[in-house]
Coordinates of C-alpha atoms in Angstrom, one line a residue:
M1 CA 279.9 68.8 27.2
T2 CA 276.2 69.4 26.3
K3 CA 277.2 73.1 27.6
I4 CA 279.7 73.4 25.0
L5 CA 277.1 72.7 22.5
I6 CA 274.8 75.2 23.7
L7 CA 276.7 78.3 24.2
L8 CA 278.3 77.1 20.4
I9 CA 275.0 76.9 19.0
S10 CA 274.2 80.7 20.9
L11 CA 276.9 82.4 19.4
T12 CA 276.0 81.2 15.6
L13 CA 272.6 82.1 16.1
T14 CA 274.0 85.5 17.4
S15 CA 276.3 85.6 14.6
C16 CA 273.3 85.7 12.1
F17 CA 270.9 87.5 14.1
Q18 CA 273.9 90.1 14.0
K19 CA 275.2 89.6 10.2
T20 CA 271.4 89.9 9.2
K21 CA 270.6 92.9 11.6
T22 CA 274.1 95.1 10.3
D23 CA 272.8 93.6 6.3
I24 CA 269.3 95.9 7.4
D25 CA 270.5 98.7 9.2
N26 CA 273.5 99.8 6.8
N27 CA 271.5 101.1 4.1
T28 CA 274.0 100.5 1.4
L29 CA 272.4 99.4 -2.4
Y30 CA 274.2 97.8 -3.7
H31 CA 274.7 97.3 -7.2
P32 CA 276.4 95.8 -10.5
L33 CA 278.7 97.1 -13.3
S34 CA 279.4 95.2 -16.4
G35 CA 282.5 96.5 -16.5
E36 CA 285.1 99.2 -15.5
V37 CA 284.6 103.2 -14.7
S38 CA 286.6 104.5 -17.7
T39 CA 287.0 108.0 -15.6
L40 CA 285.3 110.0 -13.4
D41 CA 286.3 113.1 -15.0
P42 CA 282.6 115.4 -16.3
A43 CA 284.7 116.4 -19.1
N44 CA 285.2 112.5 -20.5
S45 CA 282.4 110.6 -19.0
Y46 CA 280.6 109.1 -21.7
D47 CA 279.8 105.7 -21.6
V48 CA 276.7 104.1 -19.7
I49 CA 279.0 102.4 -17.1
S50 CA 280.7 105.4 -15.3
A51 CA 277.8 107.8 -16.4
A52 CA 275.8 105.5 -13.5
V53 CA 278.4 106.8 -10.8
V54 CA 279.2 110.0 -12.2
Y55 CA 275.8 111.1 -12.1
Q56 CA 275.1 110.8 -8.2
S57 CA 277.8 112.9 -7.4
L58 CA 278.4 115.7 -10.2
E59 CA 275.0 118.1 -10.6
P60 CA 274.4 119.8 -13.8
L61 CA 271.6 122.9 -14.1
Y62 CA 269.3 121.1 -15.1
Q63 CA 267.7 117.3 -14.6
Y64 CA 264.8 115.0 -15.8
H65 CA 261.7 115.3 -13.4
Y66 CA 261.9 111.7 -12.0
L67 CA 258.3 110.6 -12.1
K68 CA 256.7 112.4 -15.4
R69 CA 256.7 111.2 -18.7
P70 CA 256.8 112.6 -21.0
Y71 CA 260.3 113.8 -20.1
T72 CA 260.3 116.9 -18.2
L73 CA 263.2 119.3 -17.2
E74 CA 263.2 121.0 -14.0
P75 CA 265.8 122.9 -12.1
L76 CA 269.0 121.5 -10.6
L77 CA 271.3 123.5 -9.7
A78 CA 269.5 126.6 -11.7
K79 CA 267.3 128.2 -9.5
E80 CA 264.8 128.2 -12.4
M81 CA 264.5 127.8 -15.6
P82 CA 266.3 129.9 -18.9
K83 CA 265.7 132.7 -19.2
V84 CA 265.8 133.0 -23.2
E85 CA 266.3 136.3 -25.2
Q86 CA 267.6 138.4 -28.2
N87 CA 265.4 135.3 -30.4
G88 CA 267.1 132.5 -28.3
L89 CA 270.9 134.0 -28.8
R90 CA 271.0 134.5 -25.5
Y91 CA 270.7 132.1 -22.2
I92 CA 270.4 133.8 -18.6
I93 CA 270.5 131.3 -16.3
P94 CA 269.9 132.1 -12.1
L95 CA 271.2 130.1 -10.1
K96 CA 270.5 128.7 -6.0
K97 CA 272.7 130.2 -3.4
N98 CA 274.1 127.7 -0.6
I99 CA 274.9 124.7 -2.6
Q100 CA 278.2 123.0 -1.4
Y101 CA 280.8 121.3 -2.5
H102 CA 282.0 117.9 -0.9
D103 CA 285.0 118.7 1.1
D104 CA 288.2 118.6 -0.7
P105 CA 291.8 119.7 0.1
A106 CA 291.5 122.0 -3.2
F107 CA 289.3 123.9 -0.8
G108 CA 292.0 124.5 2.2
G109 CA 289.8 123.1 4.9
K110 CA 287.3 125.6 4.0
P111 CA 283.7 124.9 3.2
R112 CA 283.3 126.3 -1.1
F113 CA 280.2 127.2 -2.5
V114 CA 278.9 127.2 -6.5
K115 CA 279.8 130.3 -8.4
A116 CA 279.0 131.0 -11.9
Q117 CA 282.3 131.3 -12.7
D118 CA 282.6 127.5 -11.8
F119 CA 280.0 126.5 -14.7
I120 CA 282.6 128.7 -17.1
T121 CA 285.8 126.4 -15.7
Q122 CA 283.7 123.7 -17.0
I123 CA 282.5 125.0 -20.3
K124 CA 286.7 125.8 -20.9
R125 CA 287.4 122.4 -19.6
L126 CA 285.3 121.5 -22.9
A127 CA 286.5 123.3 -25.4
F128 CA 290.6 122.8 -24.5
I129 CA 292.8 120.5 -26.6
P130 CA 294.7 118.6 -24.4
N131 CA 291.2 117.4 -22.8
A132 CA 290.1 115.8 -25.7
S133 CA 286.3 116.0 -24.3
N134 CA 283.6 113.3 -25.0
G135 CA 281.6 116.7 -25.3
W136 CA 283.4 119.4 -27.1
W137 CA 280.6 118.5 -29.7
L138 CA 277.8 120.0 -27.3
F139 CA 279.2 123.6 -27.5
D140 CA 281.9 123.7 -31.0
G141 CA 281.0 126.4 -33.4
K142 CA 276.9 126.9 -30.8
I143 CA 278.8 129.8 -27.7
K144 CA 280.5 132.5 -29.6
G145 CA 284.2 132.6 -29.2
I146 CA 284.3 129.8 -28.0
N147 CA 285.7 128.0 -31.2
E148 CA 288.4 131.2 -31.0
F149 CA 288.9 130.4 -27.3
R150 CA 289.6 126.9 -28.1
D151 CA 292.9 128.1 -30.6
K152 CA 293.9 130.5 -29.1
V153 CA 294.9 128.5 -25.4
G154 CA 295.8 125.7 -27.5
M155 CA 297.3 123.6 -24.8
D156 CA 298.6 125.9 -22.4
L157 CA 296.5 124.9 -19.4
N158 CA 298.0 128.1 -17.9
K159 CA 295.7 130.3 -20.7
L160 CA 292.9 128.3 -19.7
Y161 CA 292.8 129.8 -16.6
T162 CA 293.4 133.7 -18.0
T163 CA 291.4 133.6 -21.6
P164 CA 287.5 134.1 -21.0
I165 CA 285.4 132.8 -23.9
E166 CA 282.9 135.7 -25.1
G167 CA 279.8 134.0 -24.7
V168 CA 279.9 133.1 -21.2
K169 CA 279.9 135.4 -18.7
A170 CA 279.4 135.8 -14.9
L171 CA 276.9 138.3 -14.2
D172 CA 277.2 138.0 -10.5
D173 CA 278.1 134.8 -8.3
H174 CA 274.6 133.8 -9.0
T175 CA 273.8 134.9 -12.5
L176 CA 275.1 132.9 -15.7
Q177 CA 274.8 134.3 -19.1
I178 CA 275.4 132.9 -22.4
D179 CA 275.4 134.0 -26.0
L180 CA 275.1 131.6 -28.6
S181 CA 276.5 131.6 -32.2
E182 CA 273.6 130.5 -33.7
P183 CA 270.1 129.2 -32.4
Y184 CA 270.4 125.9 -30.3
P185 CA 267.2 124.8 -29.2
Q186 CA 268.8 121.6 -27.6
M187 CA 271.2 124.2 -25.0
T188 CA 268.8 123.5 -21.9
V189 CA 269.3 119.6 -23.0
A190 CA 272.8 120.4 -23.4
L191 CA 272.9 121.6 -19.7
A192 CA 271.3 118.6 -18.6
M193 CA 274.0 117.0 -19.2
S194 CA 277.2 115.7 -16.5
F195 CA 279.6 117.4 -18.7
T196 CA 278.3 120.4 -17.9
A197 CA 278.7 120.1 -14.4
P198 CA 280.6 122.9 -12.8
V199 CA 283.9 122.2 -11.9
P200 CA 285.6 125.2 -9.3
E201 CA 289.1 127.0 -10.6
E202 CA 290.7 126.1 -7.7
V203 CA 290.1 121.9 -8.3
V204 CA 291.7 121.8 -12.2
R205 CA 295.1 124.3 -10.4
K206 CA 295.4 121.7 -7.5
Y207 CA 295.4 118.6 -9.2
E208 CA 297.1 120.0 -12.4
N209 CA 293.9 119.4 -14.3
K210 CA 293.5 115.7 -13.9
L211 CA 290.3 114.5 -12.8
S212 CA 289.6 111.0 -13.5
D213 CA 290.2 109.8 -10.4
K214 CA 288.7 112.7 -8.7
M215 CA 284.8 113.4 -8.5
I216 CA 284.0 116.8 -6.4
G217 CA 281.0 117.8 -7.1
T218 CA 278.0 119.2 -5.7
G219 CA 275.2 115.8 -5.4
P220 CA 273.8 113.9 -2.8
F221 CA 276.6 110.7 -2.8
M222 CA 280.4 111.4 -2.7
L223 CA 283.4 109.2 -3.8
E224 CA 284.6 107.3 -0.9
K225 CA 287.0 105.0 -2.9
W226 CA 288.0 103.5 -5.6
N227 CA 289.5 100.7 -6.3
R228 CA 289.8 100.3 -10.5
L229 CA 288.9 96.3 -10.4
S230 CA 286.9 96.0 -7.9
G231 CA 284.5 98.6 -8.1
I232 CA 283.6 102.0 -6.3
T233 CA 282.1 103.4 -2.8
L234 CA 279.5 106.2 -2.7
V235 CA 278.7 107.8 0.6
K236 CA 275.8 110.2 1.0
N237 CA 276.9 114.0 1.8
P238 CA 276.0 115.1 4.9
N239 CA 275.8 118.9 3.0
Y240 CA 273.1 118.6 0.6
H241 CA 271.9 121.2 -0.6
E242 CA 267.5 120.6 -0.4
S243 CA 266.5 118.7 -2.5
L244 CA 262.9 116.9 -2.2
Y245 CA 261.2 113.7 -3.7
P246 CA 258.6 114.9 -6.5
T247 CA 255.4 115.4 -5.6
Q248 CA 253.7 115.0 -8.8
G249 CA 254.2 111.9 -10.9
D250 CA 252.5 110.3 -14.4
R251 CA 249.7 107.6 -14.0
L252 CA 252.7 105.0 -13.8
A253 CA 253.9 107.0 -11.2
H254 CA 250.8 107.0 -9.0
S255 CA 249.4 103.3 -10.5
R256 CA 252.9 101.8 -8.6
G257 CA 252.6 103.6 -5.4
M258 CA 256.0 106.5 -5.6
L259 CA 254.6 109.2 -4.4
Q260 CA 254.8 107.6 -1.0
D261 CA 257.6 109.2 0.2
A262 CA 256.4 113.2 -1.6
G263 CA 258.3 115.9 -0.4
K264 CA 260.8 114.0 1.9
K265 CA 264.3 115.6 1.8
L266 CA 266.7 113.6 -0.6
P267 CA 268.7 111.2 -0.7
F268 CA 267.3 107.9 1.4
L269 CA 270.6 106.1 1.3
D270 CA 273.6 106.4 3.4
K271 CA 275.9 104.5 0.7
I272 CA 276.3 102.9 -2.4
E273 CA 278.5 99.9 -3.5
F274 CA 279.4 99.8 -6.7
K275 CA 280.4 96.5 -7.6
I276 CA 282.4 95.7 -11.0
M277 CA 281.0 92.2 -12.3
K278 CA 282.0 91.5 -16.1
E279 CA 280.4 88.2 -16.2
S280 CA 276.5 88.1 -16.3
Q281 CA 276.1 84.8 -14.6
T282 CA 277.9 86.4 -11.6
R283 CA 275.4 88.8 -11.8
W284 CA 272.8 86.8 -11.5
L285 CA 273.9 84.6 -8.7
N286 CA 274.7 87.6 -7.0
F287 CA 271.6 89.1 -7.3
L288 CA 269.7 85.4 -6.2
S289 CA 271.8 85.9 -3.3
K290 CA 270.8 89.4 -2.3
K291 CA 274.4 90.7 -2.8
V292 CA 273.1 93.4 -5.1
H293 CA 269.8 94.8 -5.6
I294 CA 269.1 95.5 -9.7
L295 CA 269.9 93.2 -12.2
K296 CA 269.4 95.3 -15.6
N297 CA 270.1 92.4 -17.7
I298 CA 268.2 89.0 -17.4
P299 CA 271.3 86.3 -18.1
K300 CA 270.2 84.6 -21.9
D301 CA 270.7 80.9 -20.5
N302 CA 268.3 82.3 -16.8
Y303 CA 266.5 84.0 -19.0
Q304 CA 263.4 81.1 -19.0
N305 CA 263.4 80.3 -15.3
A306 CA 262.6 84.5 -15.1
V307 CA 260.5 84.8 -17.6
T308 CA 257.2 83.6 -19.1
P309 CA 256.2 82.7 -22.6
Q310 CA 253.9 86.0 -21.8
G311 CA 256.6 88.4 -20.2
S312 CA 255.6 88.1 -16.7
L313 CA 257.6 87.7 -14.3
S314 CA 258.1 83.9 -12.7
K315 CA 256.0 82.3 -9.8
D316 CA 259.9 80.8 -8.3
L317 CA 261.2 84.7 -8.5
R318 CA 257.9 86.3 -7.6
E319 CA 258.1 84.3 -4.1
R320 CA 261.6 85.5 -3.8
G321 CA 259.6 88.9 -3.4
I322 CA 261.0 89.8 -6.1
Q323 CA 260.2 92.5 -8.8
L324 CA 260.3 92.9 -12.8
Q325 CA 259.9 96.4 -14.9
A326 CA 259.7 95.9 -18.5
F327 CA 260.6 98.6 -21.3
P328 CA 261.9 100.3 -24.1
T329 CA 264.6 101.8 -24.3
L330 CA 266.4 105.1 -25.9
T331 CA 269.6 102.4 -26.7
Y332 CA 269.7 101.3 -30.1
W333 CA 273.3 98.4 -31.5
W334 CA 275.2 98.6 -35.2
L335 CA 278.0 97.3 -36.8
S336 CA 280.2 100.2 -37.5
F337 CA 283.7 100.8 -40.2
N338 CA 286.3 102.7 -40.1
M339 CA 285.0 105.1 -43.1
K340 CA 288.4 106.9 -42.9
D341 CA 291.4 103.5 -43.3
S342 CA 290.3 101.0 -43.2
I343 CA 290.3 97.6 -46.2
F344 CA 286.1 99.2 -45.6
S345 CA 286.5 102.9 -46.5
K346 CA 286.1 103.2 -50.1
N347 CA 284.6 99.5 -50.8
K348 CA 281.0 100.2 -50.4
N349 CA 280.3 96.7 -51.7
L350 CA 283.0 95.0 -49.1
R351 CA 281.0 96.7 -46.2
L352 CA 277.7 95.1 -49.1
A353 CA 278.8 91.9 -48.1
V354 CA 279.2 92.0 -44.5
A355 CA 275.6 93.7 -44.1
H356 CA 273.7 90.8 -46.2
A357 CA 275.9 88.1 -44.5
F358 CA 274.7 88.6 -41.3
D359 CA 272.0 87.4 -39.6
F360 CA 270.0 89.4 -37.5
D361 CA 267.3 87.4 -35.9
R362 CA 269.4 84.8 -34.7
H363 CA 271.8 87.9 -33.5
I364 CA 268.8 89.4 -31.1
E365 CA 267.5 85.4 -30.2
L366 CA 270.9 84.5 -29.1
F367 CA 272.1 87.4 -27.1
T368 CA 268.8 89.7 -26.1
N369 CA 266.8 86.5 -25.4
K370 CA 264.6 87.8 -27.9
I371 CA 263.8 90.7 -26.5
G372 CA 265.7 93.2 -29.1
Q373 CA 263.3 94.8 -31.4
K374 CA 264.9 94.3 -35.2
A375 CA 266.3 97.5 -36.7
N376 CA 264.2 99.3 -39.4
S377 CA 266.0 102.7 -39.2
I378 CA 269.7 104.7 -38.2
Y379 CA 266.6 106.3 -36.2
P380 CA 265.1 104.4 -32.8
P381 CA 261.3 104.6 -31.6
G382 CA 261.3 107.4 -29.1
V383 CA 262.4 109.7 -31.6
P384 CA 260.4 112.2 -33.1
G385 CA 260.0 111.4 -37.1
Y386 CA 260.7 107.7 -36.9
Y387 CA 258.5 105.9 -38.8
P388 CA 257.8 102.6 -38.1
N389 CA 257.2 101.0 -41.5
A390 CA 261.2 102.2 -43.0
N391 CA 263.3 99.6 -44.4
L392 CA 266.4 99.0 -44.2
P393 CA 268.3 98.7 -48.1
Y394 CA 269.8 95.4 -46.8
K395 CA 268.8 91.9 -45.5
Y396 CA 270.6 88.5 -44.4
D397 CA 271.5 87.1 -47.7
L398 CA 274.0 84.8 -48.3
K399 CA 274.0 84.7 -52.2
K400 CA 273.9 88.2 -52.1
A401 CA 276.7 88.4 -50.0
K402 CA 279.1 86.5 -52.1
E403 CA 278.3 88.3 -54.9
Y404 CA 278.8 91.9 -53.1
L405 CA 282.2 89.9 -51.4
K406 CA 283.4 88.8 -55.7
A407 CA 282.2 92.6 -56.6
A408 CA 284.3 94.1 -53.9
G409 CA 287.4 92.5 -55.7
Y410 CA 287.3 89.2 -53.4
P411 CA 285.0 86.2 -54.7
N412 CA 285.1 83.6 -52.5
G413 CA 287.4 86.1 -49.5
K414 CA 290.0 85.3 -52.2
G415 CA 293.0 87.8 -51.0
L416 CA 290.7 89.7 -48.7
P417 CA 293.2 90.4 -45.5
E418 CA 292.4 89.0 -42.1
I419 CA 290.0 91.9 -40.1
S420 CA 289.9 93.1 -37.3
F421 CA 286.6 92.6 -35.3
D422 CA 287.3 95.2 -31.4
V423 CA 285.1 93.8 -28.7
R424 CA 284.0 95.9 -26.3
G425 CA 284.8 93.6 -23.1
T426 CA 286.6 90.6 -21.6
S427 CA 283.3 89.1 -20.1
A428 CA 282.2 85.6 -21.4
Q429 CA 279.4 87.6 -23.8
N430 CA 281.6 89.7 -25.4
R431 CA 283.7 86.9 -26.7
Q432 CA 280.8 84.8 -28.0
L433 CA 279.7 88.3 -30.0
G434 CA 282.8 88.0 -31.1
E435 CA 282.7 84.4 -31.9
F436 CA 278.9 84.5 -33.3
L437 CA 280.1 87.3 -36.0
K438 CA 283.5 85.0 -37.0
S439 CA 281.3 82.1 -37.5
Q440 CA 278.5 84.5 -39.5
M441 CA 281.2 86.3 -42.0
E442 CA 283.6 82.5 -42.5
K443 CA 280.1 81.9 -44.5
V444 CA 280.6 84.0 -47.6
G445 CA 284.7 84.0 -46.7
I446 CA 285.5 86.7 -45.2
P447 CA 288.1 85.9 -42.7
I448 CA 287.9 87.7 -39.2
K449 CA 289.9 87.8 -36.2
V450 CA 288.4 89.2 -32.9
T451 CA 290.1 91.2 -30.6
T452 CA 289.5 91.6 -27.2
N453 CA 289.6 94.5 -24.7
T454 CA 288.6 96.0 -21.9
F455 CA 285.9 98.3 -22.0
P456 CA 288.5 101.5 -21.2
D457 CA 291.1 99.8 -23.5
F458 CA 288.0 99.6 -26.1
L459 CA 286.7 103.4 -25.2
E460 CA 290.3 104.4 -26.3
K461 CA 291.0 102.7 -29.2
A462 CA 287.6 104.6 -30.6
K463 CA 288.6 107.8 -29.3
K464 CA 292.0 107.4 -31.5
G465 CA 290.1 106.1 -34.3
E466 CA 291.7 102.9 -33.5
L467 CA 288.8 100.6 -34.4
E468 CA 288.3 98.8 -38.2
F469 CA 285.4 97.4 -37.0
W470 CA 283.7 96.9 -34.4
Q471 CA 280.0 97.3 -32.3
D472 CA 279.0 100.3 -32.0
G473 CA 275.8 101.9 -29.6
W474 CA 274.3 104.8 -29.0
T475 CA 271.9 105.6 -25.7
L476 CA 270.3 108.7 -26.5
D477 CA 271.1 112.1 -24.7
Y478 CA 268.0 113.4 -25.2
P479 CA 265.1 112.0 -27.7
D480 CA 265.2 114.3 -30.6
A481 CA 267.0 112.9 -34.3
Q482 CA 269.8 115.5 -34.2
N483 CA 271.4 113.8 -31.5
V484 CA 272.1 110.8 -33.4
L485 CA 273.0 112.4 -36.7
Q486 CA 275.9 114.3 -35.1
L487 CA 277.3 110.8 -34.8
L488 CA 278.2 111.3 -38.2
L489 CA 278.9 114.8 -39.0
R490 CA 282.6 115.7 -39.5
K491 CA 283.5 118.0 -36.7
N492 CA 282.5 115.4 -34.6
F493 CA 285.4 113.1 -35.9
V494 CA 287.0 111.3 -32.6
P495 CA 287.9 111.9 -29.6
G496 CA 283.9 113.2 -30.2
P497 CA 281.4 110.9 -31.1
N498 CA 282.0 110.7 -35.1
V499 CA 284.5 107.0 -34.8
T500 CA 283.4 105.8 -38.1
Y501 CA 284.7 109.4 -39.3
Y502 CA 282.4 109.2 -41.4
H503 CA 282.2 112.6 -44.2
N504 CA 279.4 113.3 -46.9
P505 CA 278.8 116.6 -48.0
K506 CA 275.6 116.6 -48.8
F507 CA 274.5 114.9 -45.4
E508 CA 276.6 118.0 -43.6
K509 CA 274.7 120.3 -45.9
L510 CA 270.5 119.0 -45.2
F511 CA 271.4 118.8 -41.1
D512 CA 272.8 122.6 -41.2
E513 CA 268.8 123.6 -42.1
L514 CA 267.7 120.2 -39.5
K515 CA 269.5 121.7 -36.7
F516 CA 267.1 124.6 -36.7
L517 CA 264.3 123.3 -36.7
P518 CA 261.2 122.4 -34.5
E519 CA 259.3 119.2 -34.7
G520 CA 257.1 118.6 -38.2
K521 CA 256.8 118.0 -41.4
R522 CA 259.5 119.9 -42.4
K523 CA 262.0 118.4 -40.1
W524 CA 260.9 114.9 -40.8
D525 CA 261.3 114.8 -44.4
L526 CA 264.5 116.3 -43.8
M527 CA 265.3 113.4 -41.6
K528 CA 264.0 110.2 -44.3
E529 CA 266.9 112.6 -46.5
M530 CA 269.4 112.1 -44.2
E531 CA 268.8 108.5 -43.4
D532 CA 268.7 107.9 -47.2
V533 CA 272.3 109.3 -47.7
V534 CA 273.7 107.4 -45.2
N535 CA 272.8 103.9 -45.9
N536 CA 273.6 104.8 -49.3
D537 CA 277.2 105.2 -48.6
L538 CA 276.5 102.5 -45.4
P539 CA 279.5 103.3 -42.3
W540 CA 276.7 101.4 -40.5
V541 CA 275.2 97.8 -40.5
M542 CA 271.9 99.0 -37.9
Q543 CA 270.9 95.8 -35.7
Y544 CA 268.3 96.2 -33.4
Y545 CA 266.7 98.3 -30.3
A546 CA 267.0 97.4 -26.9
R547 CA 264.2 95.9 -25.1
N548 CA 264.7 95.4 -21.2
Y549 CA 263.6 93.5 -18.2
V550 CA 264.9 94.8 -14.9
L551 CA 264.8 92.4 -11.9
F552 CA 265.0 94.2 -8.6
H553 CA 263.9 93.3 -4.8
G554 CA 260.9 94.1 -3.4
N555 CA 262.1 96.4 -0.6
L556 CA 263.9 98.5 -2.7
K557 CA 261.3 101.0 -3.6
N558 CA 260.7 104.3 -5.9
F559 CA 262.9 102.2 -8.4
R560 CA 262.0 103.6 -12.1
H561 CA 264.5 102.7 -15.1
S562 CA 265.4 105.1 -17.5
D563 CA 267.6 105.7 -20.2
L564 CA 267.6 109.8 -19.9
I565 CA 267.5 109.7 -15.8
Y566 CA 270.6 108.9 -14.5
N567 CA 270.9 110.8 -11.0
N568 CA 268.1 108.3 -9.7
M569 CA 270.0 106.6 -6.7
K570 CA 268.8 109.8 -4.5
Y571 CA 265.2 109.0 -5.0
L572 CA 265.9 105.5 -4.0
K573 CA 265.1 103.8 -0.5
L574 CA 265.8 100.4 0.9
E575 CA 263.2 99.1 3.6
K576 CA 263.5 96.4 6.1
R577 CA 264.0 93.3 5.1

């Protein structure tokens, strides 16, 4: 009996040791996702959940330097920064050589290397009407002949292959030339977005342009498997082109010791496991039990146990080897109205009633752990021209809300039909947000029906213009007012980013001047004038600017959160615990 007991103990200890050793040796980053990945197609991948995955596999021409602030663009697939000619109308871009794609049956068992034509193929896909690309706004009317290409090709996929775009040429396999119809100061920034990652024509042909579940890029990680309900697995690309950890950084990077791997070959990880965990408590518990390495949003119920009133990490978490990064973000939130086909579209007083019935401070307290900063502008902090002392033309005031509701023709809500408020997911927090808004509106007599959606379903409704009233948000692609204002342009009606269908001719005219201007007084004056137009029309009710606390385990090295840098996982390194 004693020998059996000793044997069982020995086996148990051996099993535990082996499990720990496997966990150490697998060099796998476990990363939670708060919802489903909507698509892997670079023509349409635009939400932050999909971006977290796509940018690890698909690479555009340029990227942001990982350790420099202010943000600085640098070549990625491009050999160097573009040569700009003809007063900003021509971009000549030399490409790196011997950049190999991930292996795929589309290549017939042979290695396939990046060519200039692959960028042209993807630009065509952005313009191709059946793709209903979220990235079309980047080049709509900007590249010479691209709109004529879009009209000529129409719905015919075969014509996509054979029809050229006047302003995009491959001078040779490793030189891309882009001619613009008008100066576009943000052109290089656009070429740093995954929308413009190259796609070989062979891939488009083999899969008949259906790439929502394909991810054949040049990046440091390759798609191994995707379960839409549970998550995505990426593995290290054995043929990844030479890419080295930065040798320079800003003062903060130096103070955090983030240059210890300077000059080393990337990536460091062997695998990334993205796990779908919709509930914040699930993510929290998995983080504490070391089943995921990063936690980007601390649940409100656990916030006081994680962060002290002074904003530092709690003693308990410090003793667990957990680290904290606090930072402002380029993400912000508002309430949106359908301005084309809803009860709100021709009733500004009803929109004003909603704006005055919403308790912004209470919302921030309940749903951001008091971290969110109450919005005072349609521009977020970090955008040049943002004015810290700006004021919005509404605030929480139930008396005024009732007055506006009466002026709208619905005294105390009498005769007002039920309004659908769509939430962005099925998690408890999304449901709670819906119920919070419903209770707010009911205080003045506005009847609300909360409609739940999966995140992909919500995005699909937005893309089809089927939303009536909802919470919307935006993470800036680059810190420029134009990236905010383009959300309200007529030409960007869905499937573009103008999901509210807002349109004002004066706004459009002012934008036509602003888009050519460098930062400076004239541009900032136009920003203020355009903001006044928007606030007068009220398609949005601004809520808050996100600020965030990110937790991560101490064995994760080189982590630095950013709202602009999505391809960060190639820089991350796991040390043995």
